């Protein structure tokens, strides 16, 4: 059968202001560095570009960083992370906008200082 998230338009008016605030908050963070933890445990760091209603996230200059400081980060470039696999998103306003691929461990330390993963 068809799935429904509720009836008609009754909830749309009440939630429109919070929805608009959320969209403004998201738009205000475009171009800022973010960290995304995905469901398989990987951690991606990059520049937030956009997301949609399904929380599919597009980021540029993306790196896959590792908890093990010995392992170099892996440069991925522009990526899309499906919303179904997004576990946590953190936006870092104080992190340098560009992190070189061999600075993955340093990037992870910077992120760790801002917020626990």
PDB file of C-alpha atoms in Angstrom:
ATOM      1  CA  UNK A   1       0.000   0.000   0.000  1.00  0.00           C
ATOM      2  CA  UNK A   2       0.923   3.659  -0.265  1.00  0.00           C
ATOM      3  CA  UNK A   3       2.686   5.117   2.714  1.00  0.00           C
ATOM      4  CA  UNK A   4       1.462   8.382   4.151  1.00  0.00           C
ATOM      5  CA  UNK A   5       3.058  10.658   6.698  1.00  0.00           C
ATOM      6  CA  UNK A   6      -0.226  12.022   7.958  1.00  0.00           C
ATOM      7  CA  UNK A   7      -3.370  13.576   6.641  1.00  0.00           C
ATOM      8  CA  UNK A   8      -3.842  16.413   4.200  1.00  0.00           C
ATOM      9  CA  UNK A   9      -2.503  19.937   4.572  1.00  0.00           C
ATOM     10  CA  UNK A  10      -3.504  20.431   8.206  1.00  0.00           C
ATOM     11  CA  UNK A  11       0.091  20.345   9.538  1.00  0.00           C
ATOM     12  CA  UNK A  12       1.741  22.399   6.833  1.00  0.00           C
ATOM     13  CA  UNK A  13       0.784  25.832   8.133  1.00  0.00           C
ATOM     14  CA  UNK A  14       2.054  25.189  11.660  1.00  0.00           C
ATOM     15  CA  UNK A  15       5.341  23.661  10.518  1.00  0.00           C
ATOM     16  CA  UNK A  16       6.101  26.104   7.704  1.00  0.00           C
ATOM     17  CA  UNK A  17       7.906  28.603   9.950  1.00  0.00           C
ATOM     18  CA  UNK A  18      10.136  25.955  11.520  1.00  0.00           C
ATOM     19  CA  UNK A  19      10.729  24.481   8.063  1.00  0.00           C
ATOM     20  CA  UNK A  20      11.716  27.924   6.746  1.00  0.00           C
ATOM     21  CA  UNK A  21      14.075  28.431   9.706  1.00  0.00           C
ATOM     22  CA  UNK A  22      15.683  25.053   9.038  1.00  0.00           C
ATOM     23  CA  UNK A  23      16.133  25.901   5.356  1.00  0.00           C
ATOM     24  CA  UNK A  24      17.653  29.294   6.247  1.00  0.00           C
ATOM     25  CA  UNK A  25      20.000  27.589   8.701  1.00  0.00           C
ATOM     26  CA  UNK A  26      21.067  25.087   6.044  1.00  0.00           C
ATOM     27  CA  UNK A  27      21.543  27.802   3.410  1.00  0.00           C
ATOM     28  CA  UNK A  28      23.626  29.898   5.821  1.00  0.00           C
ATOM     29  CA  UNK A  29      26.114  27.017   6.110  1.00  0.00           C
ATOM     30  CA  UNK A  30      26.769  26.518   2.387  1.00  0.00           C
ATOM     31  CA  UNK A  31      30.479  26.839   1.731  1.00  0.00           C
ATOM     32  CA  UNK A  32      31.459  25.966   5.304  1.00  0.00           C
ATOM     33  CA  UNK A  33      33.528  22.935   6.288  1.00  0.00           C
ATOM     34  CA  UNK A  34      31.539  19.988   7.613  1.00  0.00           C
ATOM     35  CA  UNK A  35      32.166  16.546   9.016  1.00  0.00           C
ATOM     36  CA  UNK A  36      29.754  13.740   8.149  1.00  0.00           C
ATOM     37  CA  UNK A  37      29.776  10.399   9.921  1.00  0.00           C
ATOM     38  CA  UNK A  38      28.160   7.678   7.804  1.00  0.00           C
ATOM     39  CA  UNK A  39      26.444   4.483   8.904  1.00  0.00           C
ATOM     40  CA  UNK A  40      29.403   2.218   8.078  1.00  0.00           C
ATOM     41  CA  UNK A  41      31.662   4.238  10.404  1.00  0.00           C
ATOM     42  CA  UNK A  42      33.506   6.283   7.786  1.00  0.00           C
ATOM     43  CA  UNK A  43      34.119   9.975   8.430  1.00  0.00           C
ATOM     44  CA  UNK A  44      34.081  12.504   5.598  1.00  0.00           C
ATOM     45  CA  UNK A  45      35.315  16.083   5.868  1.00  0.00           C
ATOM     46  CA  UNK A  46      34.672  18.633   3.132  1.00  0.00           C
ATOM     47  CA  UNK A  47      32.954  21.818   2.060  1.00  0.00           C
ATOM     48  CA  UNK A  48      29.153  21.702   2.322  1.00  0.00           C
ATOM     49  CA  UNK A  49      27.444  22.558  -0.966  1.00  0.00           C
ATOM     50  CA  UNK A  50      23.806  21.495  -0.619  1.00  0.00           C
ATOM     51  CA  UNK A  51      21.333  18.944   0.620  1.00  0.00           C
ATOM     52  CA  UNK A  52      17.778  18.006  -0.266  1.00  0.00           C
ATOM     53  CA  UNK A  53      14.630  16.885   1.564  1.00  0.00           C
ATOM     54  CA  UNK A  54      16.091  13.378   1.909  1.00  0.00           C
ATOM     55  CA  UNK A  55      19.254  14.759   3.580  1.00  0.00           C
ATOM     56  CA  UNK A  56      21.377  13.673   0.615  1.00  0.00           C
ATOM     57  CA  UNK A  57      24.491  15.785   1.143  1.00  0.00           C
ATOM     58  CA  UNK A  58      26.797  17.119  -1.557  1.00  0.00           C
ATOM     59  CA  UNK A  59      30.247  18.244  -0.500  1.00  0.00           C
ATOM     60  CA  UNK A  60      33.359  19.316  -2.401  1.00  0.00           C
ATOM     61  CA  UNK A  61      37.060  18.921  -1.599  1.00  0.00           C
ATOM     62  CA  UNK A  62      35.978  15.906   0.432  1.00  0.00           C
ATOM     63  CA  UNK A  63      38.409  13.751   2.357  1.00  0.00           C
ATOM     64  CA  UNK A  64      37.809  10.437   4.039  1.00  0.00           C
ATOM     65  CA  UNK A  65      39.628  10.711   7.357  1.00  0.00           C
ATOM     66  CA  UNK A  66      40.629   7.906   9.677  1.00  0.00           C
ATOM     67  CA  UNK A  67      40.662   7.604  13.455  1.00  0.00           C
ATOM     68  CA  UNK A  68      44.066   5.939  13.122  1.00  0.00           C
ATOM     69  CA  UNK A  69      46.477   8.872  12.901  1.00  0.00           C
ATOM     70  CA  UNK A  70      49.010   6.728  10.992  1.00  0.00           C
ATOM     71  CA  UNK A  71      46.747   6.250   8.003  1.00  0.00           C
ATOM     72  CA  UNK A  72      46.679   9.088   5.470  1.00  0.00           C
ATOM     73  CA  UNK A  73      43.339  10.582   4.584  1.00  0.00           C
ATOM     74  CA  UNK A  74      41.934   9.765   1.169  1.00  0.00           C
ATOM     75  CA  UNK A  75      41.028  12.612  -1.188  1.00  0.00           C
ATOM     76  CA  UNK A  76      37.585  12.044  -2.747  1.00  0.00           C
ATOM     77  CA  UNK A  77      36.812  15.391  -4.421  1.00  0.00           C
ATOM     78  CA  UNK A  78      33.108  16.087  -4.947  1.00  0.00           C
ATOM     79  CA  UNK A  79      30.829  13.490  -3.379  1.00  0.00           C
ATOM     80  CA  UNK A  80      27.185  12.859  -2.586  1.00  0.00           C
ATOM     81  CA  UNK A  81      26.342  11.021   0.611  1.00  0.00           C
ATOM     82  CA  UNK A  82      22.873   9.417   0.565  1.00  0.00           C
ATOM     83  CA  UNK A  83      20.729  10.659   3.430  1.00  0.00           C
ATOM     84  CA  UNK A  84      19.911   7.086   4.451  1.00  0.00           C
ATOM     85  CA  UNK A  85      23.572   6.663   5.431  1.00  0.00           C
ATOM     86  CA  UNK A  86      24.078   9.990   7.242  1.00  0.00           C
ATOM     87  CA  UNK A  87      24.459   9.426  10.984  1.00  0.00           C
ATOM     88  CA  UNK A  88      25.803  12.792  12.122  1.00  0.00           C
ATOM     89  CA  UNK A  89      26.647  16.130  10.541  1.00  0.00           C
ATOM     90  CA  UNK A  90      28.804  18.736  12.268  1.00  0.00           C
ATOM     91  CA  UNK A  91      29.484  22.190  10.877  1.00  0.00           C
ATOM     92  CA  UNK A  92      32.780  23.786  11.818  1.00  0.00           C
ATOM     93  CA  UNK A  93      32.865  27.530  11.507  1.00  0.00           C
ATOM     94  CA  UNK A  94      36.421  27.780  12.854  1.00  0.00           C
ATOM     95  CA  UNK A  95      38.115  25.084  10.764  1.00  0.00           C
ATOM     96  CA  UNK A  96      40.299  26.189   7.833  1.00  0.00           C
ATOM     97  CA  UNK A  97      38.240  26.046   4.655  1.00  0.00           C
ATOM     98  CA  UNK A  98      40.846  23.991   2.819  1.00  0.00           C
ATOM     99  CA  UNK A  99      42.540  20.913   4.240  1.00  0.00           C
ATOM    100  CA  UNK A 100      45.167  19.183   2.142  1.00  0.00           C
ATOM    101  CA  UNK A 101      44.829  15.402   1.649  1.00  0.00           C
ATOM    102  CA  UNK A 102      47.902  14.663   3.777  1.00  0.00           C
ATOM    103  CA  UNK A 103      46.469  16.753   6.625  1.00  0.00           C
ATOM    104  CA  UNK A 104      43.661  14.290   7.371  1.00  0.00           C
ATOM    105  CA  UNK A 105      44.873  13.415  10.858  1.00  0.00           C
ATOM    106  CA  UNK A 106      45.322  17.120  11.648  1.00  0.00           C
ATOM    107  CA  UNK A 107      41.822  17.832  10.304  1.00  0.00           C
ATOM    108  CA  UNK A 108      40.426  15.091  12.507  1.00  0.00           C
ATOM    109  CA  UNK A 109      42.218  16.551  15.538  1.00  0.00           C
ATOM    110  CA  UNK A 110      40.843  20.017  14.742  1.00  0.00           C
ATOM    111  CA  UNK A 111      37.363  18.550  14.455  1.00  0.00           C
ATOM    112  CA  UNK A 112      37.816  16.607  17.670  1.00  0.00           C
ATOM    113  CA  UNK A 113      38.714  19.807  19.503  1.00  0.00           C
ATOM    114  CA  UNK A 114      35.510  21.456  18.318  1.00  0.00           C
ATOM    115  CA  UNK A 115      33.156  18.553  19.049  1.00  0.00           C
ATOM    116  CA  UNK A 116      33.384  14.931  19.991  1.00  0.00           C
ATOM    117  CA  UNK A 117      32.657  12.544  17.124  1.00  0.00           C
TER     118      UNK A 117
END
